[in-house]
Short mmCIF file of C-alpha atoms and ligand atoms in Angstrom, two decimals:
data_model
loop_
_atom_site.label_atom_id
_atom_site.label_comp_id
_atom_site.label_asym_id
_atom_site.label_seq_id
_atom_site.Cartn_x
_atom_site.Cartn_y
_atom_site.Cartn_z
CA MET A 1 129.64 112.43 88.56
CA LEU A 2 131.80 115.59 87.25
CA SER A 3 130.41 116.41 83.86
CA CYS A 4 132.71 117.61 81.90
CA PRO A 5 131.24 117.55 78.07
CA GLU A 6 134.16 119.62 76.53
CA VAL A 7 136.87 116.96 78.00
CA GLU A 8 137.58 114.15 74.69
CA VAL A 9 138.05 111.38 76.83
CA ARG A 10 140.39 109.03 74.76
CA ALA A 11 139.13 105.51 74.58
CA GLY A 12 142.05 103.05 75.42
CA PHE A 13 144.64 103.03 77.96
CA ARG A 14 144.44 101.70 81.05
CA PRO A 15 147.15 101.38 82.89
CA PRO A 16 147.79 98.43 85.46
CA ALA A 17 145.83 98.30 88.92
CA PRO A 18 144.36 95.81 90.96
CA VAL A 19 140.35 95.50 89.91
CA PRO A 20 138.29 95.86 92.68
CA GLN A 21 136.75 92.36 93.91
CA ALA A 22 133.03 92.37 94.72
CA ARG A 23 134.08 91.42 98.53
CA MET A 24 136.55 92.71 100.88
CA PRO A 25 138.36 89.74 101.20
CA GLY A 26 138.35 87.34 104.83
CA LEU A 27 140.63 87.61 107.38
CA ILE A 28 143.31 86.07 107.16
CA ARG A 29 143.84 86.79 103.24
CA LEU A 30 142.63 90.56 104.00
CA LEU A 31 145.95 90.46 106.84
CA ALA A 32 147.89 88.92 104.61
CA THR A 33 147.07 91.82 101.51
CA LEU A 34 147.47 94.51 103.86
CA GLY A 35 151.45 93.32 104.80
CA ARG A 36 152.05 92.76 101.13
CA ASN A 37 150.12 95.51 99.47
CA PRO A 38 147.53 97.09 100.73
CA LEU A 39 145.87 98.56 97.10
CA GLU A 40 144.89 95.50 96.72
CA CYS A 41 142.55 94.96 99.43
CA TRP A 42 139.98 97.81 98.42
CA SER A 43 136.67 96.07 97.12
CA ALA A 44 134.45 97.94 94.49
CA GLU A 45 132.37 99.41 97.37
CA PHE A 46 134.85 101.77 98.63
CA PHE A 47 135.42 103.36 94.79
CA GLU A 48 131.55 103.68 94.84
CA ARG A 49 130.59 104.47 98.25
CA PRO A 50 131.15 108.37 99.54
CA ILE A 51 131.80 107.11 103.49
CA ALA A 52 132.79 103.57 104.21
CA ARG A 53 132.74 101.71 107.23
CA VAL A 54 135.95 99.07 107.85
CA LYS A 55 135.80 96.29 110.78
CA LEU A 56 138.50 94.23 111.88
CA PRO A 57 138.98 92.47 115.07
CA PHE A 58 141.71 94.97 115.77
CA LEU A 59 140.92 98.26 114.43
CA GLU A 60 137.36 100.34 113.50
CA ALA A 61 138.04 102.26 110.14
CA VAL A 62 135.64 105.28 108.50
CA LEU A 63 136.92 105.73 104.73
CA VAL A 64 135.75 109.43 103.60
CA HIS A 65 135.85 109.63 100.10
CA ASP A 66 133.00 112.29 100.12
CA PRO A 67 134.48 116.09 98.98
CA ASP A 68 132.22 117.72 101.86
CA ALA A 69 133.34 115.54 104.26
CA ILE A 70 136.80 115.81 103.61
CA ARG A 71 136.70 118.98 104.04
CA ARG A 72 135.10 118.92 106.95
CA VAL A 73 138.07 116.47 108.31
CA LEU A 74 140.97 118.27 107.04
CA ILE A 75 139.63 121.95 106.96
CA ASP A 76 136.88 123.00 108.98
CA ASN A 77 137.15 120.98 111.86
CA ALA A 78 140.88 119.93 111.42
CA ALA A 79 141.75 120.71 114.88
CA ASN A 80 139.39 117.77 115.87
CA TYR A 81 141.24 115.19 113.08
CA ARG A 82 144.88 114.45 114.63
CA LYS A 83 147.67 112.51 112.51
CA ASP A 84 146.63 109.10 114.03
CA PRO A 85 149.30 106.99 116.10
CA ILE A 86 149.97 104.44 113.57
CA GLN A 87 151.78 106.94 111.43
CA ARG A 88 153.43 108.58 114.08
CA ARG A 89 154.63 105.54 115.43
CA ILE A 90 156.08 104.61 111.85
CA LEU A 91 157.83 108.42 111.70
CA ALA A 92 158.85 108.39 114.90
CA VAL A 93 162.31 107.16 114.06
CA GLY A 94 165.00 110.33 113.45
CA LEU A 95 162.12 112.26 112.14
CA ALA A 96 160.18 112.99 115.46
CA ASP A 97 161.42 116.74 115.57
CA GLY A 98 160.56 117.74 111.79
CA LEU A 99 157.31 119.40 110.73
CA LEU A 100 155.71 115.96 109.28
CA SER A 101 155.79 114.53 112.77
CA VAL A 102 155.28 117.04 115.24
CA GLU A 103 151.78 118.55 116.62
CA GLY A 104 150.51 121.19 118.19
CA ALA A 105 152.11 124.40 118.78
CA ARG A 106 155.48 122.96 117.89
CA TRP A 107 153.90 122.00 114.70
CA ASP A 108 152.32 126.04 114.43
CA VAL A 109 155.86 127.43 114.77
CA GLN A 110 157.50 125.06 112.70
CA ARG A 111 155.20 125.73 109.80
CA ARG A 112 155.48 129.17 109.89
CA THR A 113 158.88 129.27 109.99
CA LEU A 114 159.66 127.17 107.38
CA ALA A 115 156.81 128.15 105.13
CA PRO A 116 158.95 130.79 102.91
CA LEU A 117 161.33 128.26 102.03
CA PHE A 118 159.03 126.35 99.94
CA ALA A 119 156.82 129.83 98.54
CA ARG A 120 156.66 129.62 95.14
CA ARG A 121 158.56 132.57 94.67
CA THR A 122 161.60 130.87 96.52
CA VAL A 123 161.12 127.16 94.60
CA SER A 124 161.40 129.17 91.56
CA CYS A 125 164.98 129.96 92.42
CA PHE A 126 165.27 125.89 92.18
CA THR A 127 164.69 125.70 88.67
CA ASP A 128 168.68 125.59 87.78
CA ALA A 129 169.93 123.59 90.04
CA MET A 130 166.42 121.07 88.70
CA LEU A 131 167.59 121.28 85.42
CA LYS A 132 171.02 121.05 86.00
CA ALA A 133 169.96 117.29 87.61
CA ALA A 134 168.12 116.20 84.80
CA ASP A 135 171.21 117.38 82.22
CA ALA A 136 173.45 115.07 84.84
CA LEU A 137 170.90 112.21 84.37
CA GLY A 138 171.07 112.87 81.01
CA GLU A 139 174.65 112.18 80.68
CA ARG A 140 174.18 109.19 82.42
CA TRP A 141 171.81 107.72 80.17
CA GLN A 142 173.88 109.43 76.70
CA ARG A 143 176.83 106.98 78.28
CA LEU A 144 174.42 103.75 77.94
CA ASN A 145 175.25 101.66 75.25
CA PRO A 146 172.14 101.75 72.76
CA GLY A 147 169.31 100.17 73.83
CA ARG A 148 170.76 99.13 77.15
CA ILE A 149 167.21 98.03 79.75
CA ILE A 150 167.61 100.48 82.96
CA ASP A 151 165.11 100.73 85.82
CA VAL A 152 163.90 103.82 85.21
CA ALA A 153 162.13 103.98 88.92
CA ALA A 154 165.97 103.47 90.55
CA GLU A 155 167.53 106.06 88.22
CA CYS A 156 164.43 108.33 89.22
CA THR A 157 165.29 108.12 93.04
CA TRP A 158 168.87 108.76 92.01
CA LEU A 159 168.01 112.22 90.56
CA THR A 160 165.15 113.16 93.46
CA LEU A 161 167.89 112.73 95.70
CA ASN A 162 170.47 114.54 93.84
CA VAL A 163 167.90 117.54 93.15
CA LEU A 164 167.33 117.66 96.98
CA ALA A 165 171.33 117.46 97.51
CA LEU A 166 171.90 120.24 95.11
CA THR A 167 168.72 122.70 96.95
CA ILE A 168 169.64 122.08 100.17
CA PHE A 169 173.39 121.66 100.20
CA SER A 170 174.29 123.63 97.30
CA ASP A 171 178.25 122.95 98.10
CA GLY A 172 177.93 119.08 98.05
CA ILE A 173 176.69 116.49 100.50
CA GLY A 174 180.11 116.30 101.85
CA SER A 175 180.90 112.55 101.97
CA ASP A 176 179.88 109.63 99.67
CA PHE A 177 177.13 110.39 97.46
CA ASP A 178 176.51 107.05 96.59
CA ALA A 179 176.78 105.95 100.48
CA PHE A 180 174.00 108.66 101.27
CA ARG A 181 172.06 107.08 98.42
CA GLY A 182 172.22 103.50 99.37
CA ALA A 183 171.74 104.54 102.80
CA MET A 184 168.73 106.33 101.77
CA ASN A 185 167.17 102.81 100.21
CA ASP A 186 167.88 101.14 103.21
CA TYR A 187 166.18 103.44 105.40
CA PHE A 188 163.26 103.08 102.81
CA GLY A 189 163.29 99.70 102.96
CA ALA A 190 163.26 99.34 106.40
CA ILE A 191 160.56 101.78 107.22
CA GLY A 192 158.61 99.81 104.69
CA ARG A 193 158.72 96.56 106.84
CA ILE A 194 157.34 98.39 109.67
CA GLY A 195 153.98 98.98 109.15
CA LEU A 196 151.50 96.12 109.70
CA LEU A 197 152.95 95.81 113.35
CA ASP A 198 151.74 99.62 113.66
CA LEU A 199 148.72 99.11 112.03
CA MET A 200 147.75 96.05 114.37
CA GLY A 201 148.68 98.09 117.40
CA ALA A 202 151.47 95.87 118.36
CA PRO A 203 153.40 97.88 121.19
CA ASP A 204 156.56 99.69 120.97
CA PHE A 205 158.82 96.80 122.91
CA VAL A 206 157.55 94.75 120.31
CA PRO A 207 160.66 94.13 118.06
CA ARG A 208 160.10 95.43 114.48
CA PRO A 209 161.92 93.60 111.52
CA GLY A 210 164.60 96.77 110.20
CA ARG A 211 164.13 98.62 113.46
CA LYS A 212 167.83 97.82 114.56
CA ARG A 213 168.90 99.12 110.65
CA LEU A 214 166.92 101.76 111.04
CA ARG A 215 168.26 103.07 113.86
CA ASP A 216 171.99 102.57 112.14
CA THR A 217 170.71 104.48 109.39
CA MET A 218 169.75 107.21 111.20
CA THR A 219 172.63 107.53 113.44
CA TYR A 220 174.69 107.76 110.20
CA PHE A 221 172.53 110.23 108.59
CA GLU A 222 172.50 112.48 111.63
CA GLU A 223 176.61 112.35 111.45
CA VAL A 224 176.85 113.34 108.01
CA ILE A 225 174.22 116.06 108.50
CA ASP A 226 175.82 117.44 111.94
CA GLU A 227 178.71 117.64 109.84
CA ILE A 228 177.66 119.85 107.11
CA ILE A 229 175.27 122.17 109.33
CA ALA A 230 178.47 122.95 111.64
CA ALA A 231 181.01 123.72 108.38
CA ARG A 232 177.80 126.12 106.72
CA ARG A 233 177.63 127.75 110.15
CA ARG A 234 181.22 128.54 109.92
CA ARG A 235 180.87 129.59 106.31
CA LEU A 236 177.74 131.91 107.32
CA ASP A 237 179.95 133.62 110.35
CA ARG A 238 182.60 134.74 107.30
CA SER A 239 179.28 136.21 105.83
CA ALA A 240 180.60 137.96 102.36
CA GLU A 241 180.92 134.44 100.77
CA ALA A 242 177.96 133.34 102.47
CA GLU A 243 175.51 135.39 100.34
CA ALA A 244 176.33 133.26 96.94
CA LEU A 245 175.01 130.01 98.65
CA ASP A 246 171.14 130.74 98.38
CA ASP A 247 170.09 127.10 99.32
CA LEU A 248 167.68 125.43 101.75
CA LEU A 249 170.01 125.27 104.57
CA THR A 250 171.24 128.84 104.53
CA LEU A 251 167.49 129.79 104.61
CA LEU A 252 166.78 127.06 107.40
CA LEU A 253 169.84 128.21 109.54
CA ARG A 254 168.32 131.89 109.12
CA ALA A 255 164.89 131.22 109.04
CA LEU A 256 163.42 132.68 112.32
CA ASP A 257 159.57 132.13 113.56
CA PRO A 258 157.91 135.33 112.14
CA ALA A 259 155.88 135.44 115.67
CA THR A 260 159.15 135.77 117.84
CA GLY A 261 161.82 136.03 116.14
CA ARG A 262 163.92 132.86 117.46
CA PRO A 263 165.36 130.62 115.24
CA MET A 264 165.54 127.18 115.28
CA SER A 265 167.89 124.63 117.30
CA LEU A 266 170.07 122.35 116.40
CA ALA A 267 167.92 119.39 116.65
CA GLU A 268 164.78 121.46 114.70
CA VAL A 269 167.15 121.94 111.81
CA ARG A 270 169.02 118.21 111.58
CA ALA A 271 165.13 116.78 111.87
CA ASN A 272 163.48 118.59 109.21
CA ILE A 273 166.58 117.84 106.44
CA LEU A 274 166.15 114.65 107.22
CA THR A 275 162.16 115.31 106.86
CA PHE A 276 162.71 117.30 103.53
CA LEU A 277 164.73 114.28 102.22
CA SER A 278 162.77 111.60 103.69
CA ALA A 279 159.39 113.44 102.30
CA GLY A 280 160.50 114.60 99.09
CA HIS A 281 163.07 111.83 97.59
CA GLU A 282 160.74 108.44 97.54
CA THR A 283 157.71 110.67 96.55
CA THR A 284 158.60 112.71 93.92
CA ALA A 285 160.67 109.81 92.30
CA ASN A 286 157.56 108.11 92.10
CA ALA A 287 155.70 110.84 90.82
CA LEU A 288 158.41 111.27 88.03
CA ALA A 289 158.95 107.49 87.17
CA TRP A 290 154.78 107.02 86.76
CA SER A 291 154.70 109.71 84.74
CA ILE A 292 157.45 108.67 82.32
CA TYR A 293 155.76 104.78 82.52
CA LEU A 294 152.53 106.17 81.36
CA LEU A 295 153.95 108.73 78.63
CA SER A 296 155.95 105.40 77.23
CA GLN A 297 152.58 103.34 76.71
CA SER A 298 151.04 106.87 75.27
CA PRO A 299 152.63 107.64 71.79
CA HIS A 300 149.98 110.94 71.51
CA TRP A 301 150.73 112.15 74.78
CA TYR A 302 154.72 111.78 74.21
CA ALA A 303 154.98 113.63 71.29
CA ARG A 304 152.42 116.13 72.70
CA VAL A 305 155.15 116.41 75.89
CA ARG A 306 158.22 116.72 73.31
CA ALA A 307 156.16 119.24 70.90
CA GLU A 308 156.21 121.16 74.09
CA ALA A 309 159.44 120.88 75.61
CA ASP A 310 160.83 122.05 71.56
CA ALA A 311 158.83 124.45 72.04
CA GLU A 312 159.42 126.38 75.37
CA LEU A 313 162.45 124.44 76.93
CA SER A 314 165.35 126.79 75.38
CA GLY A 315 163.24 129.80 75.79
CA ASP A 316 163.27 132.40 78.85
CA ARG A 317 163.59 130.42 82.23
CA LYS A 318 161.53 132.62 83.56
CA GLY A 319 158.36 131.68 83.34
CA LEU A 320 159.18 128.29 82.19
CA LEU A 321 156.95 125.96 84.30
CA GLU A 322 154.18 127.91 83.69
CA ARG A 323 154.52 127.73 79.78
CA LEU A 324 154.78 123.44 80.04
CA VAL A 325 151.23 123.41 80.57
CA VAL A 326 151.01 119.90 78.95
CA THR A 327 153.89 118.32 80.57
CA ARG A 328 152.05 119.34 83.89
CA ALA A 329 149.17 117.94 83.21
CA ALA A 330 150.47 114.55 82.58
CA VAL A 331 152.54 114.83 85.73
CA GLU A 332 149.08 115.55 87.64
CA GLU A 333 147.75 112.67 85.98
CA ALA A 334 150.00 110.60 87.01
CA LEU A 335 149.50 112.05 90.14
CA ARG A 336 145.90 110.82 90.29
CA LEU A 337 146.58 107.31 88.96
CA TYR A 338 149.30 106.66 91.49
CA PRO A 339 149.24 109.31 94.35
CA SER A 340 152.49 108.68 95.71
CA ILE A 341 150.85 109.20 99.09
CA ALA A 342 148.01 106.25 98.91
CA ALA A 343 146.02 106.96 101.88
CA LEU A 344 146.18 109.58 104.87
CA SER A 345 145.36 108.49 108.44
CA ARG A 346 143.66 110.66 111.17
CA SER A 347 142.09 109.99 114.42
CA ALA A 348 138.98 111.99 115.65
CA GLU A 349 139.70 113.76 118.88
CA CYS A 350 136.28 114.38 119.98
CA ALA A 351 133.04 112.50 118.33
CA ASP A 352 131.61 114.31 115.64
CA THR A 353 129.04 113.98 112.63
CA ILE A 354 130.58 113.93 109.12
CA GLY A 355 128.39 113.02 105.98
CA GLY A 356 125.69 111.93 108.52
CA ILE A 357 127.43 109.49 109.99
CA SER A 358 128.58 109.70 113.73
CA LEU A 359 131.85 108.93 115.09
CA ASP A 360 133.27 108.22 118.31
CA LYS A 361 135.99 109.61 119.80
CA GLY A 362 139.59 108.05 118.74
CA THR A 363 137.76 106.89 115.51
CA LEU A 364 140.33 106.25 112.74
CA ILE A 365 139.68 108.26 109.47
CA VAL A 366 141.55 107.05 105.94
CA ILE A 367 141.29 109.31 103.37
CA ALA A 368 142.99 107.73 100.70
CA PRO A 369 143.70 109.66 97.48
CA TYR A 370 144.28 106.53 95.31
CA ILE A 371 140.40 105.14 96.13
CA LEU A 372 139.43 108.80 95.87
CA HIS A 373 141.10 109.98 92.29
CA ARG A 374 139.67 106.84 91.10
CA HIS A 375 135.81 107.58 92.64
CA ARG A 376 133.15 106.41 90.38
CA ARG A 377 131.08 109.26 91.83
CA LEU A 378 133.46 111.66 91.03
CA TRP A 379 135.69 110.93 87.77
CA ALA A 380 134.70 109.83 84.30
CA GLN A 381 136.53 106.80 83.17
CA PRO A 382 138.64 106.87 86.13
CA ASP A 383 141.00 104.01 85.10
CA LEU A 384 142.10 105.24 81.80
CA PHE A 385 145.04 107.41 81.39
CA ASP A 386 144.19 111.38 79.92
CA PRO A 387 145.74 114.46 81.10
CA THR A 388 143.15 116.70 79.15
CA ARG A 389 141.23 116.37 82.57
CA PHE A 390 144.47 118.78 84.20
CA LEU A 391 143.82 121.21 80.92
CA GLY A 392 142.13 124.43 80.38
CA SER A 393 138.46 124.80 81.37
CA ALA A 394 138.34 121.04 82.48
CA LYS A 395 140.87 121.35 85.52
CA ALA A 396 138.87 124.21 86.97
CA LYS A 397 135.76 121.59 87.11
CA ILE A 398 137.42 119.30 89.43
CA PRO A 399 136.27 119.61 93.08
CA ARG A 400 138.64 120.63 95.15
CA PHE A 401 138.40 117.96 97.83
CA ALA A 402 138.27 115.14 94.70
CA TYR A 403 141.70 115.63 94.17
CA LEU A 404 144.17 115.36 97.03
CA PRO A 405 147.88 114.20 95.88
CA PHE A 406 149.38 116.62 98.26
CA GLY A 407 146.64 116.52 101.08
CA ALA A 408 144.87 119.63 101.95
CA GLY A 409 144.33 122.09 105.24
CA PRO A 410 146.82 123.18 107.76
CA ARG A 411 148.69 119.64 107.23
CA THR A 412 148.62 120.10 103.26
CA CYS A 413 152.71 118.95 101.80
CA ILE A 414 154.87 122.24 102.45
CA GLY A 415 156.76 120.75 99.26
CA SER A 416 154.05 120.67 96.36
CA SER A 417 155.32 123.58 94.21
CA PHE A 418 158.90 121.72 94.78
CA ALA A 419 157.54 118.91 93.62
CA LEU A 420 155.26 119.93 90.70
CA GLN A 421 158.28 121.90 89.69
CA GLU A 422 160.94 119.62 89.31
CA ALA A 423 158.50 116.81 87.95
CA THR A 424 157.48 119.02 85.16
CA LEU A 425 160.67 120.40 84.64
CA VAL A 426 162.81 116.70 84.57
CA LEU A 427 159.94 115.23 82.99
CA ALA A 428 160.09 117.53 79.64
CA LYS A 429 164.08 117.32 79.85
CA LEU A 430 164.19 114.04 79.36
CA VAL A 431 161.12 113.51 77.10
CA GLN A 432 162.77 115.84 74.59
CA GLN A 433 166.11 114.16 74.62
CA PHE A 434 165.67 110.56 74.98
CA ASP A 435 163.34 107.81 73.23
CA ILE A 436 162.01 105.55 76.44
CA ALA A 437 160.19 102.58 75.65
CA LEU A 438 159.10 99.85 78.23
CA ALA A 439 161.32 96.32 78.47
CA PRO A 440 158.92 93.73 76.53
CA ASP A 441 159.67 91.69 79.48
CA ALA A 442 158.67 94.11 82.10
CA LYS A 443 155.66 93.16 84.48
CA VAL A 444 154.14 97.41 86.08
CA TRP A 445 152.59 96.76 88.74
CA PRO A 446 151.83 99.31 91.54
CA LEU A 447 152.75 98.85 95.15
CA GLN A 448 151.94 100.44 98.10
CA LYS A 449 155.10 100.61 100.74
CA ILE A 450 155.08 103.92 102.51
CA THR A 451 154.80 105.35 99.12
CA LEU A 452 152.98 103.88 96.12
CA ARG A 453 155.92 102.62 93.59
CA PRO A 454 156.16 100.30 90.79
CA ALA A 455 156.77 97.17 92.34
CA ASN A 456 159.21 95.54 90.24
CA GLY A 457 160.48 98.68 88.94
CA LEU A 458 160.61 99.89 85.70
CA PRO A 459 162.95 98.61 83.04
CA MET A 460 163.33 100.76 80.06
CA ARG A 461 165.16 101.18 77.13
CA ILE A 462 166.60 104.06 76.89
CA GLU A 463 167.88 105.47 73.50
CA ALA A 464 169.11 109.19 72.08
CA ARG A 465 166.17 110.78 70.64
CA SER A 466 165.82 109.55 67.07
CA THR A 467 166.29 112.68 64.17
CA SER A 468 162.83 111.09 63.04
C1 HEM B 501 155.08 113.90 94.51
C2 HEM B 501 155.94 114.42 95.70
C3 HEM B 501 155.19 114.96 96.90
C4 HEM B 501 154.15 114.18 97.10
C5 HEM B 501 153.00 113.46 96.56
C6 HEM B 501 153.60 114.37 98.45
C7 HEM B 501 152.75 114.54 99.33
C8 HEM B 501 152.00 114.73 100.61
C9 HEM B 501 151.08 114.58 101.37
C10 HEM B 501 149.86 113.49 100.82
C11 HEM B 501 151.34 115.33 102.90
C12 HEM B 501 150.47 115.65 103.51
C13 HEM B 501 150.02 114.29 104.67
C14 HEM B 501 149.02 113.94 105.32
O1 HEM B 501 148.50 115.08 105.53
O2 HEM B 501 149.01 113.48 106.37
C15 HEM B 501 152.12 115.53 102.61
C16 HEM B 501 153.14 116.21 103.71
C17 HEM B 501 154.30 116.96 103.96
N1 HEM B 501 155.43 116.69 102.58
FE1 HEM B 501 155.03 116.06 100.78
N2 HEM B 501 154.96 115.03 98.53
C18 HEM B 501 155.62 115.20 98.02
C19 HEM B 501 156.95 115.83 98.07
C20 HEM B 501 157.49 116.83 99.04
C21 HEM B 501 158.54 117.48 98.90
C22 HEM B 501 159.56 117.60 97.82
C23 HEM B 501 159.02 117.99 100.63
C24 HEM B 501 160.14 118.78 100.83
C25 HEM B 501 161.13 118.87 99.99
C26 HEM B 501 157.64 117.41 101.07
C27 HEM B 501 157.81 117.51 102.53
C28 HEM B 501 156.66 117.46 103.25
C29 HEM B 501 156.45 118.15 104.61
C30 HEM B 501 157.12 118.66 105.29
C31 HEM B 501 155.09 117.53 105.22
C32 HEM B 501 154.49 117.35 106.27
C33 HEM B 501 153.56 119.14 106.27
C34 HEM B 501 152.99 118.97 107.72
O3 HEM B 501 152.81 118.14 108.50
O4 HEM B 501 153.02 120.52 107.86
N3 HEM B 501 156.86 116.37 100.18
N4 HEM B 501 153.10 115.55 101.51
#
């Protein structure tokens, strides 16, 4: 157990989450639960044991929630633990040539070519675009009738797509933004339905529900994006004017592999734009939506974030993020309780031993940030909302491998600085400007469908900030 004596763990608010059962459900119920909401199938032992085995007729997995063992899988012996075939099959449609999916030497080249695009210094240049998107959302909310209830989770996905649109294509998405957004929603709806068949190892010729729709959506994306790339290439050729467009698309088209000096192919540029859109859209939207929800349930933290926003947002934009410490702690705590990527998986290439347990070649390893972040051995009062865990010296005491919303090691999230900056800036802006309260009849529940989202959205009442 972590001992953080100076951390004041406030009694009280336990945000909604399945209460772990004493035992895993039987096979039939387990399959139904895995298909419906995998979060609901983890029994208490997984939140208590550092390493646990799960045996099903079609699958054996080892769940690893011991910081040293995680370090071995994700860093010390990372070459032995590749992304597993289930993940690769789910991601195969459209994203196959992008950073999230490629392996081996192709991954090496892409990662070192793309790293500068997401370096903290580059990302800080996107502050204005992120605040502009927050303002656009604020203007939408100002136009609502007072007291109107809207789905804040859907609003957050609108915002994060807008941020990506502004930072990737600063001169616009080209075609209709709403059509693009609709296609993005179709895409997530379709990949969310594929999971269980893949989990059971059904071969590729078994038709997956939604696969045809997914392909159509992908064809639409590819056409829109190819048009934008072609237009930008023409513009870059006219050089001087292009200097003004310091966005991710220009950076992508100009990115060179530092080892060979080679640029990316059209297929790689396109796949990576789609990768950034899909990896950075729902994930960040959920982080923001859960942060808003958690603050709405905690007047103390709502007031602290608002006071910080009042003090800092009108100041110098340089260094703004570093000054929003309480807001960032609220986002980090939201990502602890509701990590957008609830589980990571890997497959052992060769036999290995971790935490004293021997693993056969091919063993499926699951590291679930959702379980890790609520692990009884690692966190005090793990189910309670308490951003003080991420403030001052308490934060420094969190063991590196006890908190993994962005993964770790070579395949760690390339967009983590981007996402944290975006969620922090936007949260500060919205809390400063609006009183946001959960609708009285709202049923908030976490659902793991690719990302960890509120199952029924987040119906909330939005009012312009009252003068009091
Ligand atoms: C709160 C928001 C986000 C969360 C929680 C998140 C989480 C993660 C996690 C856990 C991984 C590692 C997966 C694994 O090891 O199997 C990952 C990888 C990745 N993420 Fe994120 N992500 C977020 C936002 C973003 C954004 C904004 C972008 C880009 C615009 C992005 C792009 C990627 C890419 C390209 C990878 C693959 C990296 C590689 O394999 O080298 N993510 N993300």
